[in-house]
CSV table of C-alpha atoms and ligand atoms in Angstrom, one decimal:
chain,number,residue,atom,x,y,z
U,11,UNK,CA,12.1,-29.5,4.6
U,12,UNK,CA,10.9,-32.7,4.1
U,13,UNK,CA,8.5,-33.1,0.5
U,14,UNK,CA,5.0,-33.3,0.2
U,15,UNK,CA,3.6,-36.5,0.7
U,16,UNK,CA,1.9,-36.5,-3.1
U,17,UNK,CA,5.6,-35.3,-4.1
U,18,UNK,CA,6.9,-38.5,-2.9
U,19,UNK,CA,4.5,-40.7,-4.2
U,20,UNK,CA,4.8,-39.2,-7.8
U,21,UNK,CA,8.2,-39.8,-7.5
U,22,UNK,CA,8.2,-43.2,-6.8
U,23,UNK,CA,5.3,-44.3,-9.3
U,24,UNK,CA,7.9,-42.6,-12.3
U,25,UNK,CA,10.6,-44.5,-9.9
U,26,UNK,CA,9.6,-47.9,-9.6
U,27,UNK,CA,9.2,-50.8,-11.9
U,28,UNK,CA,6.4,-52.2,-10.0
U,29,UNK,CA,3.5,-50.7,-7.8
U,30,UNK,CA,1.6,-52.0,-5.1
U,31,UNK,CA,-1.7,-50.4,-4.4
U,32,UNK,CA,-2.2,-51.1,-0.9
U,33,UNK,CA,-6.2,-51.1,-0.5
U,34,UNK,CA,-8.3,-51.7,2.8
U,35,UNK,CA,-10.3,-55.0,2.6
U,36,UNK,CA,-12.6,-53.4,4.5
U,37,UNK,CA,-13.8,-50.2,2.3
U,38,UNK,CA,-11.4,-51.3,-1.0
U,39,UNK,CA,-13.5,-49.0,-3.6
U,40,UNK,CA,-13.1,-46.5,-1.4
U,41,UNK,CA,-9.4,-46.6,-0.6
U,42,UNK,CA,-8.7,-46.8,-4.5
U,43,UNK,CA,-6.6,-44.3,-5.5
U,44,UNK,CA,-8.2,-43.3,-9.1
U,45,UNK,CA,-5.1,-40.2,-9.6
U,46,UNK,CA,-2.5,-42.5,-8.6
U,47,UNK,CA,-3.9,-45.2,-10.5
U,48,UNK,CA,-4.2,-42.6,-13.9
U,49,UNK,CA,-0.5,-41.6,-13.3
U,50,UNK,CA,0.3,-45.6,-13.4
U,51,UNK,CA,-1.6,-45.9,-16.8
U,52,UNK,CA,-0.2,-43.0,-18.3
U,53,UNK,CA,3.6,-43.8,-17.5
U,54,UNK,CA,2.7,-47.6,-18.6
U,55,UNK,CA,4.0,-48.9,-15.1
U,56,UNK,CA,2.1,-52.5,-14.1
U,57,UNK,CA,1.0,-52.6,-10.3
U,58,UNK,CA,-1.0,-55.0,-8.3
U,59,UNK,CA,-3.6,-54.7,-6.0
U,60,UNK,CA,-3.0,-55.4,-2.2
U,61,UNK,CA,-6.2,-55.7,-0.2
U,62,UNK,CA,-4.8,-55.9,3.4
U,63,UNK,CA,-6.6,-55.9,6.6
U,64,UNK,CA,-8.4,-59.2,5.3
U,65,UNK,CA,-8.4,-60.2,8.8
U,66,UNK,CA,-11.3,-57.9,9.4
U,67,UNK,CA,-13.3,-59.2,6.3
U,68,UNK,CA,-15.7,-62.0,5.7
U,69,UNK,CA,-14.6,-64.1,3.0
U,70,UNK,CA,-17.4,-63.7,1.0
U,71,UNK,CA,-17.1,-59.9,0.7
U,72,UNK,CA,-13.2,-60.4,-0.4
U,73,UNK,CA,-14.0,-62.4,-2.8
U,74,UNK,CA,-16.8,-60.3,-4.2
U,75,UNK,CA,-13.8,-57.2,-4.2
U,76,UNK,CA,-11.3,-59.4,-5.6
U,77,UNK,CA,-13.8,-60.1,-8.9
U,78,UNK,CA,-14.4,-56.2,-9.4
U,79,UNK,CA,-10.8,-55.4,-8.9
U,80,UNK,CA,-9.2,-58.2,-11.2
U,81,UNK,CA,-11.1,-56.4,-14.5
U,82,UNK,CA,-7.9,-53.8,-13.7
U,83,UNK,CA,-5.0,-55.7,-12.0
U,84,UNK,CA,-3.9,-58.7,-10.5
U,85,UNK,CA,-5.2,-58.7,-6.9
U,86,UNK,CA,-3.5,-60.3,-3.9
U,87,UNK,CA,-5.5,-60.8,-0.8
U,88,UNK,CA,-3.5,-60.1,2.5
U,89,UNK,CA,-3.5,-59.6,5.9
U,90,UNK,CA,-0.1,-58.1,7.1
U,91,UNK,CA,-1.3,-58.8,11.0
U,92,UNK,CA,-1.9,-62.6,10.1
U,93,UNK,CA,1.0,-62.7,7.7
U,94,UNK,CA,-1.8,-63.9,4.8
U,95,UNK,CA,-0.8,-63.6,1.4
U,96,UNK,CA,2.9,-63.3,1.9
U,97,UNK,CA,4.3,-66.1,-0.5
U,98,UNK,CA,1.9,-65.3,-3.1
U,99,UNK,CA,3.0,-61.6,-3.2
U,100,UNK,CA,6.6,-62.3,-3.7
U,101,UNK,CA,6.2,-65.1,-6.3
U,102,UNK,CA,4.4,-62.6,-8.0
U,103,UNK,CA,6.9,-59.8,-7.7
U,104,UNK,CA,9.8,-62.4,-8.2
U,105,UNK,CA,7.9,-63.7,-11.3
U,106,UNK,CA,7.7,-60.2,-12.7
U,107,UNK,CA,11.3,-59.1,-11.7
U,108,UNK,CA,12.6,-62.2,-14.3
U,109,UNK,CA,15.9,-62.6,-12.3
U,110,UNK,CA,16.1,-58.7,-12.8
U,111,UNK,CA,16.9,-55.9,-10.2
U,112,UNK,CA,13.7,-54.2,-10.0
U,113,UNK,CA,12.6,-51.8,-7.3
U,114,UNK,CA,8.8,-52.3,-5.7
U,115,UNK,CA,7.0,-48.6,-5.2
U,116,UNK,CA,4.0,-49.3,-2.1
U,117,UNK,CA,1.6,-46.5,-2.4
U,118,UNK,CA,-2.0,-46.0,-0.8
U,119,UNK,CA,-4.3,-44.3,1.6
U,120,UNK,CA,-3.3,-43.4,4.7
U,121,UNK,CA,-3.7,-46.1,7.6
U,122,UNK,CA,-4.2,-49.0,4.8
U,123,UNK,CA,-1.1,-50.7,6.0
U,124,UNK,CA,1.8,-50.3,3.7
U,125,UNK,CA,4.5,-50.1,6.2
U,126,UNK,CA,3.1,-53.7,7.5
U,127,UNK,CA,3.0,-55.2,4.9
U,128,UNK,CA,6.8,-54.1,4.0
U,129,UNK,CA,7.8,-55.6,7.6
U,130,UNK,CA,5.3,-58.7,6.6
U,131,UNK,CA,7.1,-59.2,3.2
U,132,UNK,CA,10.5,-58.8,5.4
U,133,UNK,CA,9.7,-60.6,8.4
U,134,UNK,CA,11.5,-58.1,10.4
U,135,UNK,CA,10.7,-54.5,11.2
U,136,UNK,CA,12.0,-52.3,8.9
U,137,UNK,CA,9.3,-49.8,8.1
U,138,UNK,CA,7.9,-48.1,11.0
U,139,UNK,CA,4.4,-48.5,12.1
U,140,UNK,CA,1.2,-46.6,13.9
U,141,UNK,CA,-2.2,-46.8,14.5
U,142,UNK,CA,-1.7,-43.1,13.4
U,143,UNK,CA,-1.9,-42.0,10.0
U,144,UNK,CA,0.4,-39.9,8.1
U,145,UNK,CA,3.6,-41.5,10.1
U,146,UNK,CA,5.5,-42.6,7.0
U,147,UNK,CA,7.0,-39.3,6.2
U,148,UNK,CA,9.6,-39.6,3.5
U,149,UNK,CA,10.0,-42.5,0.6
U,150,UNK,CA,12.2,-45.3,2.6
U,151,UNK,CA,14.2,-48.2,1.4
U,152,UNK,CA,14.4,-51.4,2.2
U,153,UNK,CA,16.4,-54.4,0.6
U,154,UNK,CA,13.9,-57.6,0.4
U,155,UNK,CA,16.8,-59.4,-1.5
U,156,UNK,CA,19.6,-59.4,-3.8
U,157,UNK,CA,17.4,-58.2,-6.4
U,158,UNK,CA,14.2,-56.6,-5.0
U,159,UNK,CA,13.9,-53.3,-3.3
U,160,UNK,CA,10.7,-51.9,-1.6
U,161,UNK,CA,9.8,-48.3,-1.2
U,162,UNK,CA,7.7,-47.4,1.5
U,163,UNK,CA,5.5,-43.6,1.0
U,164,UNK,CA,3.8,-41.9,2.6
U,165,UNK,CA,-0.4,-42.2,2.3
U,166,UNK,CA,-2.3,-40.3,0.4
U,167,UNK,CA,-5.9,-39.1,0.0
U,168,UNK,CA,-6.9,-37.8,-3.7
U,169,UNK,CA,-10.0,-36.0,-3.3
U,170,UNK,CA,-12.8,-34.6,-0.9
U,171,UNK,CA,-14.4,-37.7,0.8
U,172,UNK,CA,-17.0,-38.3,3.4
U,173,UNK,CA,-15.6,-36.9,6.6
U,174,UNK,CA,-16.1,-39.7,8.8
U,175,UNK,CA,-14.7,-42.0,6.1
U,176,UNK,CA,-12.2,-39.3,6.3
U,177,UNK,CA,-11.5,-40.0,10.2
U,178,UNK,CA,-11.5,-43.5,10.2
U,179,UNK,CA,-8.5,-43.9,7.5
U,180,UNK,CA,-7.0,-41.1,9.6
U,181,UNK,CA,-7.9,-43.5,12.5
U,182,UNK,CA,-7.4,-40.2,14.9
U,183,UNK,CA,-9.6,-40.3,17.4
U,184,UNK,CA,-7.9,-37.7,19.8
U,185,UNK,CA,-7.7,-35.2,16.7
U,186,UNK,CA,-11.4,-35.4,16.0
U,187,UNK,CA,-13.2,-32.3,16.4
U,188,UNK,CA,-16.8,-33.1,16.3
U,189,UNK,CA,-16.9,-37.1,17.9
U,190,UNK,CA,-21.1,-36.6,17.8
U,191,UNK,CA,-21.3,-35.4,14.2
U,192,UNK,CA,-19.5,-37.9,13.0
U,193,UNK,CA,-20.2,-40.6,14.9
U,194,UNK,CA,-23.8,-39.9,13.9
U,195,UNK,CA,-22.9,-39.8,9.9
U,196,UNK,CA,-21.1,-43.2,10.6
U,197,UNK,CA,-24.0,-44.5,12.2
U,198,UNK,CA,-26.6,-43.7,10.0
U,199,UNK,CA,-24.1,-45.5,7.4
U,200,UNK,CA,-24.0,-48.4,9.6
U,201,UNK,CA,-27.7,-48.6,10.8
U,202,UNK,CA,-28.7,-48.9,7.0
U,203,UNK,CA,-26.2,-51.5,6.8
U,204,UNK,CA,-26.8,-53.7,9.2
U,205,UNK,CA,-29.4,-52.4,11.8
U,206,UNK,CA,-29.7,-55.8,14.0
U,207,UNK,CA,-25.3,-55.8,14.5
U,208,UNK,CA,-25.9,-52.1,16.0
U,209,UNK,CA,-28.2,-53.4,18.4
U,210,UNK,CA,-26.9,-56.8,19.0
U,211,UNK,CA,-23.4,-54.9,19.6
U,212,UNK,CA,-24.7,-52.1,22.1
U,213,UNK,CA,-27.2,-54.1,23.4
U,214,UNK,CA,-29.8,-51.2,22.2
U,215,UNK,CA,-32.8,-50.4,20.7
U,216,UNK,CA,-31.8,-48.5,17.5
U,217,UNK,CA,-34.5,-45.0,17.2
U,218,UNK,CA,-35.6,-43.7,14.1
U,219,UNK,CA,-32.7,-41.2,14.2
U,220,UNK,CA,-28.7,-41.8,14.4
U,221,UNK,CA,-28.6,-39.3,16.8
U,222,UNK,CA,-31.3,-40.8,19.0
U,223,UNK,CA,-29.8,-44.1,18.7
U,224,UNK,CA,-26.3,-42.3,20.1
U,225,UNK,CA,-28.4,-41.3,22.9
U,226,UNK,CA,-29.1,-44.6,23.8
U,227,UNK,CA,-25.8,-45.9,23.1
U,228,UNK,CA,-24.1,-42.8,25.8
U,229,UNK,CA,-27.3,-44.0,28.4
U,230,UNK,CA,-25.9,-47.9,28.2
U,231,UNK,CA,-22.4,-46.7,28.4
U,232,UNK,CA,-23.1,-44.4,30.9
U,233,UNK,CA,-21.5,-41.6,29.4
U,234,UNK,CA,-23.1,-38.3,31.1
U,235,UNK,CA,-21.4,-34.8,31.7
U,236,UNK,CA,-21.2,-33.3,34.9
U,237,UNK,CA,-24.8,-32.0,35.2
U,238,UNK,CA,-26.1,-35.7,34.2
U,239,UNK,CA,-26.4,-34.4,30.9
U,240,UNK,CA,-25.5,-37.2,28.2
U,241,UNK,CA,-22.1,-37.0,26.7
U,242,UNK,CA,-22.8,-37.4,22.9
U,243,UNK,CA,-19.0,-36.5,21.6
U,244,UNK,CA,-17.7,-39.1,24.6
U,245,UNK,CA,-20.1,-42.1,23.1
U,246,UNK,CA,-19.3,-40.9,19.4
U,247,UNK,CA,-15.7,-41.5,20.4
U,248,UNK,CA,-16.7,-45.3,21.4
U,249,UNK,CA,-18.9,-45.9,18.2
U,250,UNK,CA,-15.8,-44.4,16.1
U,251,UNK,CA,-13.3,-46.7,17.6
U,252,UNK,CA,-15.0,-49.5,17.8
U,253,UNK,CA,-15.6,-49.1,14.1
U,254,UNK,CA,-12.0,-47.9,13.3
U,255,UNK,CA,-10.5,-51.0,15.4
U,256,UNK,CA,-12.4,-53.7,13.5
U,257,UNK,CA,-14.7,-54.4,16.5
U,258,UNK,CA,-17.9,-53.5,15.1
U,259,UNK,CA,-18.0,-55.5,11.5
U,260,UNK,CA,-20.0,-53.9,9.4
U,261,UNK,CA,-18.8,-53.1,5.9
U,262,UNK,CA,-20.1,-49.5,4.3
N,310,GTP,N1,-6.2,-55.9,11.6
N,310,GTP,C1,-5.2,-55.5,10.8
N,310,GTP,N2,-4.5,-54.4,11.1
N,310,GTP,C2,-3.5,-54.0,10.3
N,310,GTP,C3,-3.1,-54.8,9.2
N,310,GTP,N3,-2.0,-54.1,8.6
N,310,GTP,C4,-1.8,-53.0,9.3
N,310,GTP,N4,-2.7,-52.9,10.3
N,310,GTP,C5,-2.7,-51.8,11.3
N,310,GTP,O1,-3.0,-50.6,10.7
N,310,GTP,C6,-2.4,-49.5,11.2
N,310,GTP,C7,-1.6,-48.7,10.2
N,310,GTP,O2,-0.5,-49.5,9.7
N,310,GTP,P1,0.7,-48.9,8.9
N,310,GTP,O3,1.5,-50.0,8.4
N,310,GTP,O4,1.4,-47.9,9.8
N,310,GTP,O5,-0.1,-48.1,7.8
N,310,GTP,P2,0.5,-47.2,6.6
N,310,GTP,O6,-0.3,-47.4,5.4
N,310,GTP,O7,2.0,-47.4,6.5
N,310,GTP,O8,0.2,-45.7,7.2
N,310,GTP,P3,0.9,-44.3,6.9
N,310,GTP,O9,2.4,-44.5,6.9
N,310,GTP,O10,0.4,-43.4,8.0
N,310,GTP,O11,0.4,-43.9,5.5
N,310,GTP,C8,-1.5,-50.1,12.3
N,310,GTP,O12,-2.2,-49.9,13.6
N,310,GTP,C9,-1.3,-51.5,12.0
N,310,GTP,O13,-1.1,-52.4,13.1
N,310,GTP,C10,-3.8,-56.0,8.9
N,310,GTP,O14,-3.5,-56.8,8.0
N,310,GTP,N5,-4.8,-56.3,9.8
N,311,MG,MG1,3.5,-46.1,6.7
């Protein structure tokens, strides 16, 4: 039987000589890892921070994440999609590696993007990728050079967190059992936010509740049941993917 993903990961941060912590752009705080980051301290390992998905980001907010997470570790911003941040991640890894063999541990949330940014680093698929989480099962190899070697893991999630934040590193829609609940939680996230993006997005009037403003949201997309009855878990599915995909950029 394959090992538990937080089995893996253990492994690889007592494993590795270096650690990338492979952070959203988008929620970085929240895709921190604060057990594997402990582990890290307490073994006396160094890692970097990789905040990928920086494609999705405003510049501004990056660079408000990048000066909270330097106070810990160096912080490389990256977008394995756009290729960003490629040559400055491996003359930092080559720079710490001193002409040594040294193998490269990439650990992080689910969905966050560390297989990408292996095949980004490598410029060839080598890691598998999906828009599902949980599909990097095992710790996997692969040869960057002579000297450096990656190690892919599966994600990890350390402790209870907001179920809709939850879904969206999941990032599976299909699999979600209540679309309306959460898709109201999200919203009423998102509404204190950035109110005026709702309604310029779903060309709505947002209500004094979230789950009025989903109303409205299933009466524009015309998402009704069978008896003309509004289908609330059909335009929570829209208002999750549209949020999960990037398309609605509103950072919690
Ligand atoms: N926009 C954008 N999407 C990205 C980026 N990097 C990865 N993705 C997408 O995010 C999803 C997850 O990517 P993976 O590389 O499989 O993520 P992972 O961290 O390896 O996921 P697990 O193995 O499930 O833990 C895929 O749909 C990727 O295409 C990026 O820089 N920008
Ligand atoms: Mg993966």
């Amino acid at each position: 039987m394959a090992k538990k993903p937080w089995a893996v990961v253990n492994e690889i941060i007592r494993e590795a000589d270096l650690i990338l912590e492979v952070l959203d752009a988008r929620f970085p705080e929240e895709t921190r890892n604060s057990i594997i980051e402990g582990r890290i301290n307490n073994l006396g390992k160094s890692f970097f921070y990789i905040l990928n998905k920086s494609d999705l980001v405003e510049d501004k907010q990056i660079r408000k994440s990048i000066d909270l997470l330097k106070k810990r570790a160096q912080v490389i911003r990256f977008s394995a999609k756009e290729r960003y941040g490629k040559r400055k991640l491996l003359y930092l890894i080559n720079k710490f590696a001193r002409k040594k063999s040294i193998s490269v541990g990439v650990v992080g949330y689910p969905n966050v993007g560390k297989s990408s940014i292996i095949n980004a680093l490598k410029g060839q698929k080598s890691a598998p990728v999906s828009p599902v989480a949980g599909y990097t099962k095992g710790k996997q190899w692969i040869k960057l050079s002579g000297k450096i070697l990656l190690i892919d893991t599966p994600g990890v999630i350390p402790v209870k967190e907001k179920a809709f934040l939850k879904l969206v590193i999941k990032d599976a829609i299909t699999n979600i059992e209540d679309p309306e609940g959460i898709a109201i939680e999200l919203l009423e996230e998102l509404i204190k936010k950035d109110k005026k993006a709702i309604e310029a997005f779903y060309n709505i009037e947002v209500k004094s509740t979230a789950q009025e403003t989903l109303e409205e949201i299933a009466k524009i997309k015309r998402k009704l049941k069978k008896g003309g009855e509004l289908d609330l878990d059909a335009a929570g599915k829209i208002v999750i993917e549209n949020w999960q995909r990037g398309k609605l950029k509103i950072i919690i």
